[in-house]
């Protein structure tokens, strides 16, 4: 297992463009009230850097990169969402792009283990949030927000469920995706409260810090995705081999048991027939003329 120092040396240089572009965004910090093509480019650069980061960790159409492909597609949809959300009149289009991104993230995280306790907490928080925000919505937003929120919180649930702390079935990359999912919900929740409930102080800074941190955490989860896939294949093969071995051993034991039982039955039939043979021999001897 790689040490934190080795991991940092491996992935650190690949994350330099991300941190530089995030720094550029906050140095310029173009207010959301001033939409422009330049503001769109500055906002999208960090996510484009994360797309490059995911690609640098390998990509192909093979099953071993299925997880990375889905995360990559989620990031691409997020870039479109970021670009569209620069303009208020394209809010619903940006929301749709992020909705598709959440679908890809959910698909990447999968549905095992299920973890009903995490689902209960996550969907309870979703219900409270919708209860507070829905009165402030209207038109298409009042229809689209519950759908997007449901998919967002499903992504959070699946990200949290991957981390099995008490069973020690977790890795630092799964922990990163878990934190990424939670921060994504915080970022989008801040957008929702700022738009439909009441003004949040320093909302733009809070939204973007949590959003970039969320996408970073989710992107970091691809670092050992190929190794995890190969390990799962190896474990499956070992379990199948163990099952076949135990199955063949049980078959051999069953055959031996059948042979022993058959031998016992044969011996019993011989002993059962012995008195009859002796009786027949006696009768035959008595019938021989002297």
Short mmCIF file of C-alpha atoms in Angstrom, two decimals:
data_model
loop_
_atom_site.label_atom_id
_atom_site.label_comp_id
_atom_site.label_asym_id
_atom_site.label_seq_id
_atom_site.Cartn_x
_atom_site.Cartn_y
_atom_site.Cartn_z
CA UNK A 1 0.00 0.00 0.00
CA UNK A 2 1.35 3.43 -1.00
CA UNK A 3 2.22 5.89 1.76
CA UNK A 4 0.65 9.40 1.82
CA UNK A 5 4.02 10.85 0.78
CA UNK A 6 4.18 8.57 -2.27
CA UNK A 7 0.60 9.41 -3.21
CA UNK A 8 1.30 13.12 -2.89
CA UNK A 9 4.37 12.83 -5.13
CA UNK A 10 2.33 10.91 -7.70
CA UNK A 11 -0.79 13.06 -7.96
CA UNK A 12 0.52 16.43 -6.72
CA UNK A 13 2.03 17.64 -10.02
CA UNK A 14 -1.14 16.64 -11.90
CA UNK A 15 -3.23 18.88 -9.63
CA UNK A 16 -1.08 22.00 -10.07
CA UNK A 17 -3.22 23.34 -12.97
CA UNK A 18 -6.38 22.92 -10.88
CA UNK A 19 -5.03 24.90 -7.92
CA UNK A 20 -3.62 27.59 -10.22
CA UNK A 21 -6.93 28.07 -12.03
CA UNK A 22 -8.83 28.14 -8.73
CA UNK A 23 -6.43 30.82 -7.51
CA UNK A 24 -7.01 32.82 -10.71
CA UNK A 25 -10.79 32.59 -10.20
CA UNK A 26 -10.61 33.96 -6.66
CA UNK A 27 -8.03 36.61 -7.50
CA UNK A 28 -10.23 38.01 -10.27
CA UNK A 29 -13.48 37.07 -8.46
CA UNK A 30 -15.83 38.41 -11.12
CA UNK A 31 -19.22 39.07 -9.48
CA UNK A 32 -22.11 36.92 -10.65
CA UNK A 33 -23.95 40.16 -11.47
CA UNK A 34 -21.46 40.73 -14.34
CA UNK A 35 -21.92 37.76 -16.72
CA UNK A 36 -19.56 37.57 -19.70
CA UNK A 37 -17.70 35.10 -21.86
CA UNK A 38 -14.52 35.88 -19.92
CA UNK A 39 -16.25 35.16 -16.60
CA UNK A 40 -17.51 31.88 -18.05
CA UNK A 41 -14.00 30.80 -19.12
CA UNK A 42 -12.47 31.69 -15.74
CA UNK A 43 -15.21 29.76 -13.93
CA UNK A 44 -14.84 26.65 -16.10
CA UNK A 45 -11.02 26.40 -16.08
CA UNK A 46 -10.71 24.52 -12.74
CA UNK A 47 -13.14 21.80 -13.87
CA UNK A 48 -11.35 21.55 -17.23
CA UNK A 49 -8.16 20.99 -15.21
CA UNK A 50 -9.86 18.16 -13.31
CA UNK A 51 -10.93 16.60 -16.61
CA UNK A 52 -7.27 16.58 -17.64
CA UNK A 53 -6.37 15.09 -14.23
CA UNK A 54 -8.82 12.19 -14.74
CA UNK A 55 -7.52 11.58 -18.28
CA UNK A 56 -3.91 11.51 -17.05
CA UNK A 57 -4.80 8.56 -14.81
CA UNK A 58 -5.68 6.48 -17.86
CA UNK A 59 -8.76 6.06 -19.98
CA UNK A 60 -10.03 3.36 -22.31
CA UNK A 61 -13.24 1.55 -23.21
CA UNK A 62 -12.28 -1.41 -21.01
CA UNK A 63 -14.22 -2.37 -17.89
CA UNK A 64 -11.28 -1.43 -15.68
CA UNK A 65 -11.90 2.23 -16.59
CA UNK A 66 -15.71 2.16 -16.32
CA UNK A 67 -15.62 4.15 -13.07
CA UNK A 68 -13.23 6.76 -14.47
CA UNK A 69 -15.32 7.15 -17.63
CA UNK A 70 -18.45 7.94 -15.63
CA UNK A 71 -16.65 10.46 -13.44
CA UNK A 72 -15.19 12.03 -16.60
CA UNK A 73 -18.64 12.34 -18.19
CA UNK A 74 -19.96 13.89 -14.98
CA UNK A 75 -17.19 16.49 -15.07
CA UNK A 76 -17.87 17.28 -18.73
CA UNK A 77 -21.56 17.85 -17.98
CA UNK A 78 -20.52 20.02 -15.02
CA UNK A 79 -18.48 22.25 -17.33
CA UNK A 80 -21.56 22.83 -19.49
CA UNK A 81 -23.58 23.52 -16.34
CA UNK A 82 -21.01 26.04 -15.10
CA UNK A 83 -21.00 27.82 -18.45
CA UNK A 84 -24.79 28.03 -18.66
CA UNK A 85 -25.30 29.19 -15.07
CA UNK A 86 -23.31 32.37 -15.79
CA UNK A 87 -26.50 33.81 -17.29
CA UNK A 88 -29.68 33.83 -15.17
CA UNK A 89 -31.92 33.20 -18.18
CA UNK A 90 -30.13 29.87 -18.78
CA UNK A 91 -30.56 28.69 -15.19
CA UNK A 92 -32.86 25.79 -16.07
CA UNK A 93 -30.47 24.65 -18.82
CA UNK A 94 -27.54 24.70 -16.40
CA UNK A 95 -29.63 22.79 -13.87
CA UNK A 96 -30.35 20.16 -16.54
CA UNK A 97 -26.64 19.77 -17.30
CA UNK A 98 -25.87 19.22 -13.62
CA UNK A 99 -28.79 16.79 -13.37
CA UNK A 100 -27.12 14.62 -16.04
CA UNK A 101 -23.80 14.98 -14.19
CA UNK A 102 -25.41 13.62 -11.01
CA UNK A 103 -26.71 10.63 -12.97
CA UNK A 104 -23.17 9.80 -14.09
CA UNK A 105 -21.83 10.18 -10.54
CA UNK A 106 -24.55 7.91 -9.13
CA UNK A 107 -23.78 5.35 -11.83
CA UNK A 108 -20.07 5.49 -10.94
CA UNK A 109 -20.64 5.05 -7.19
CA UNK A 110 -23.07 2.15 -7.68
CA UNK A 111 -25.64 0.79 -5.24
CA UNK A 112 -23.57 -1.61 -3.15
CA UNK A 113 -23.35 -1.53 -0.18
CA UNK A 114 -26.91 -0.26 0.26
CA UNK A 115 -26.64 1.40 3.73
CA UNK A 116 -30.23 2.21 4.64
CA UNK A 117 -29.10 4.38 7.59
CA UNK A 118 -27.22 6.80 5.34
CA UNK A 119 -30.21 6.91 3.00
CA UNK A 120 -32.53 7.80 5.90
CA UNK A 121 -30.36 10.72 7.02
CA UNK A 122 -29.74 12.04 3.49
CA UNK A 123 -33.36 11.91 2.33
CA UNK A 124 -34.59 13.41 5.61
CA UNK A 125 -32.29 16.39 5.01
CA UNK A 126 -33.59 16.59 1.43
CA UNK A 127 -37.20 16.70 2.65
CA UNK A 128 -36.46 19.54 5.07
CA UNK A 129 -34.62 21.49 2.36
CA UNK A 130 -37.43 21.14 -0.16
CA UNK A 131 -39.99 22.12 2.47
CA UNK A 132 -38.12 25.39 3.01
CA UNK A 133 -37.29 26.17 -0.63
CA UNK A 134 -40.33 25.11 -2.65
CA UNK A 135 -42.58 28.04 -1.61
CA UNK A 136 -40.08 30.42 -3.25
CA UNK A 137 -40.09 28.64 -6.64
CA UNK A 138 -42.41 29.02 -9.59
CA UNK A 139 -42.88 27.78 -13.14
CA UNK A 140 -40.46 25.18 -14.49
CA UNK A 141 -38.19 25.54 -11.45
CA UNK A 142 -40.92 24.25 -9.13
CA UNK A 143 -40.99 21.08 -11.23
CA UNK A 144 -37.28 20.72 -11.91
CA UNK A 145 -35.92 21.46 -8.44
CA UNK A 146 -37.39 18.36 -6.69
CA UNK A 147 -36.07 16.11 -9.47
CA UNK A 148 -32.59 17.60 -9.35
CA UNK A 149 -32.53 17.60 -5.54
CA UNK A 150 -33.52 13.94 -5.46
CA UNK A 151 -30.69 12.99 -7.84
CA UNK A 152 -28.20 15.20 -5.98
CA UNK A 153 -29.03 13.62 -2.62
CA UNK A 154 -28.98 10.15 -4.17
CA UNK A 155 -25.43 10.92 -5.29
CA UNK A 156 -24.58 12.02 -1.74
CA UNK A 157 -26.10 8.83 -0.31
CA UNK A 158 -24.12 6.60 -2.66
CA UNK A 159 -20.90 8.53 -2.02
CA UNK A 160 -21.35 8.18 1.76
CA UNK A 161 -22.38 4.51 1.52
CA UNK A 162 -19.08 3.59 -0.17
CA UNK A 163 -17.19 4.42 3.03
CA UNK A 164 -17.57 1.52 5.47
CA UNK A 165 -15.54 2.85 8.38
CA UNK A 166 -16.70 0.37 11.00
CA UNK A 167 -15.96 -2.61 8.74
CA UNK A 168 -12.57 -1.17 7.65
CA UNK A 169 -13.63 -1.53 3.99
CA UNK A 170 -12.62 1.94 2.90
CA UNK A 171 -9.78 3.75 1.16
CA UNK A 172 -8.70 7.39 1.11
CA UNK A 173 -10.14 7.75 -2.40
CA UNK A 174 -13.57 6.58 -1.21
CA UNK A 175 -13.32 9.06 1.63
CA UNK A 176 -12.54 11.79 -0.93
CA UNK A 177 -15.65 10.95 -2.98
CA UNK A 178 -17.71 10.92 0.23
CA UNK A 179 -16.52 14.40 1.22
CA UNK A 180 -16.97 15.53 -2.38
CA UNK A 181 -20.58 14.41 -2.43
CA UNK A 182 -21.37 16.15 0.86
CA UNK A 183 -19.69 19.41 -0.24
CA UNK A 184 -21.59 19.29 -3.54
CA UNK A 185 -24.84 19.25 -1.59
CA UNK A 186 -23.62 22.14 0.59
CA UNK A 187 -22.74 24.18 -2.51
CA UNK A 188 -26.04 23.53 -4.29
CA UNK A 189 -27.96 24.04 -1.05
CA UNK A 190 -26.35 27.45 -0.69
CA UNK A 191 -27.42 28.30 -4.26
CA UNK A 192 -30.97 27.21 -3.47
CA UNK A 193 -31.24 29.20 -0.24
CA UNK A 194 -29.64 32.27 -1.84
CA UNK A 195 -32.03 32.19 -4.81
CA UNK A 196 -35.32 31.01 -3.28
CA UNK A 197 -35.24 31.61 0.47
CA UNK A 198 -33.08 34.55 1.52
CA UNK A 199 -29.76 36.17 0.73
CA UNK A 200 -26.75 34.28 2.09
CA UNK A 201 -23.78 36.50 3.08
CA UNK A 202 -20.70 35.92 0.90
CA UNK A 203 -22.75 33.39 -1.07
CA UNK A 204 -20.56 33.42 -4.19
CA UNK A 205 -17.39 32.62 -2.23
CA UNK A 206 -19.09 29.88 -0.18
CA UNK A 207 -20.71 28.33 -3.25
CA UNK A 208 -17.53 28.24 -5.34
CA UNK A 209 -15.17 27.08 -2.56
CA UNK A 210 -17.42 24.15 -1.67
CA UNK A 211 -18.14 23.41 -5.34
CA UNK A 212 -14.50 23.25 -6.42
CA UNK A 213 -13.62 21.20 -3.31
CA UNK A 214 -16.49 18.82 -4.12
CA UNK A 215 -15.39 18.26 -7.70
CA UNK A 216 -11.80 17.79 -6.53
CA UNK A 217 -12.84 15.10 -4.05
CA UNK A 218 -14.91 13.26 -6.64
CA UNK A 219 -12.09 13.49 -9.19
CA UNK A 220 -9.52 12.12 -6.72
CA UNK A 221 -11.61 8.96 -6.36
CA UNK A 222 -10.39 7.78 -9.79
CA UNK A 223 -6.77 7.45 -8.59
CA UNK A 224 -7.09 3.80 -7.53
CA UNK A 225 -10.25 2.88 -9.45
CA UNK A 226 -8.40 0.57 -11.88
CA UNK A 227 -6.53 -1.17 -9.05
CA UNK A 228 -9.78 -1.59 -7.11
CA UNK A 229 -11.44 -3.15 -10.15
CA UNK A 230 -8.57 -5.60 -10.65
CA UNK A 231 -8.59 -6.45 -6.93
CA UNK A 232 -12.32 -7.18 -7.09
CA UNK A 233 -11.76 -9.45 -10.09
CA UNK A 234 -9.01 -11.27 -8.22
CA UNK A 235 -11.23 -11.67 -5.16
CA UNK A 236 -14.08 -13.01 -7.31
CA UNK A 237 -11.77 -15.54 -8.94
CA UNK A 238 -10.46 -16.64 -5.54
CA UNK A 239 -13.98 -17.04 -4.17
CA UNK A 240 -15.06 -19.04 -7.24
CA UNK A 241 -11.98 -21.26 -6.93
CA UNK A 242 -12.64 -21.77 -3.22
CA UNK A 243 -16.26 -22.66 -3.96
CA UNK A 244 -15.27 -25.11 -6.68
CA UNK A 245 -12.66 -26.70 -4.42
CA UNK A 246 -15.08 -27.09 -1.54
CA UNK A 247 -17.75 -28.36 -3.93
CA UNK A 248 -15.42 -30.99 -5.41
CA UNK A 249 -14.29 -32.00 -1.90
CA UNK A 250 -17.88 -32.46 -0.83
CA UNK A 251 -18.57 -34.54 -3.94
CA UNK A 252 -15.59 -36.77 -3.15
CA UNK A 253 -16.77 -37.16 0.43
CA UNK A 254 -20.23 -38.04 -0.85
CA UNK A 255 -18.81 -40.69 -3.22
CA UNK A 256 -16.67 -42.19 -0.45
CA UNK A 257 -19.70 -42.27 1.83
CA UNK A 258 -21.73 -43.99 -0.88
CA UNK A 259 -18.97 -46.56 -1.40
CA UNK A 260 -18.73 -47.26 2.34
CA UNK A 261 -22.49 -47.61 2.63
CA UNK A 262 -22.54 -49.92 -0.37
CA UNK A 263 -19.79 -52.04 1.18
CA UNK A 264 -21.67 -52.25 4.46
CA UNK A 265 -24.84 -53.29 2.65
CA UNK A 266 -22.93 -55.99 0.74
CA UNK A 267 -21.39 -57.36 3.91
CA UNK A 268 -24.75 -57.31 5.65
CA UNK A 269 -26.39 -59.20 2.79
CA UNK A 270 -23.65 -61.84 2.89
CA UNK A 271 -24.10 -62.37 6.63
CA UNK A 272 -27.86 -62.44 6.23
CA UNK A 273 -27.64 -65.15 3.57
CA UNK A 274 -25.11 -67.34 5.46
CA UNK A 275 -27.69 -69.18 7.66
CA UNK A 276 -29.74 -69.92 4.56
CA UNK A 277 -26.72 -71.41 2.81
CA UNK A 278 -25.86 -73.55 5.82
CA UNK A 279 -29.44 -74.79 6.05
CA UNK A 280 -29.45 -75.66 2.34
CA UNK A 281 -26.16 -77.52 2.69
CA UNK A 282 -27.60 -79.52 5.63
CA UNK A 283 -30.67 -80.46 3.68
CA UNK A 284 -28.58 -81.49 0.72
CA UNK A 285 -26.34 -83.63 2.93
CA UNK A 286 -29.31 -85.41 4.49
CA UNK A 287 -30.67 -86.25 1.08
CA UNK A 288 -27.47 -87.94 -0.07
CA UNK A 289 -28.02 -91.75 0.07
CA UNK A 290 -25.73 -93.61 2.54
#
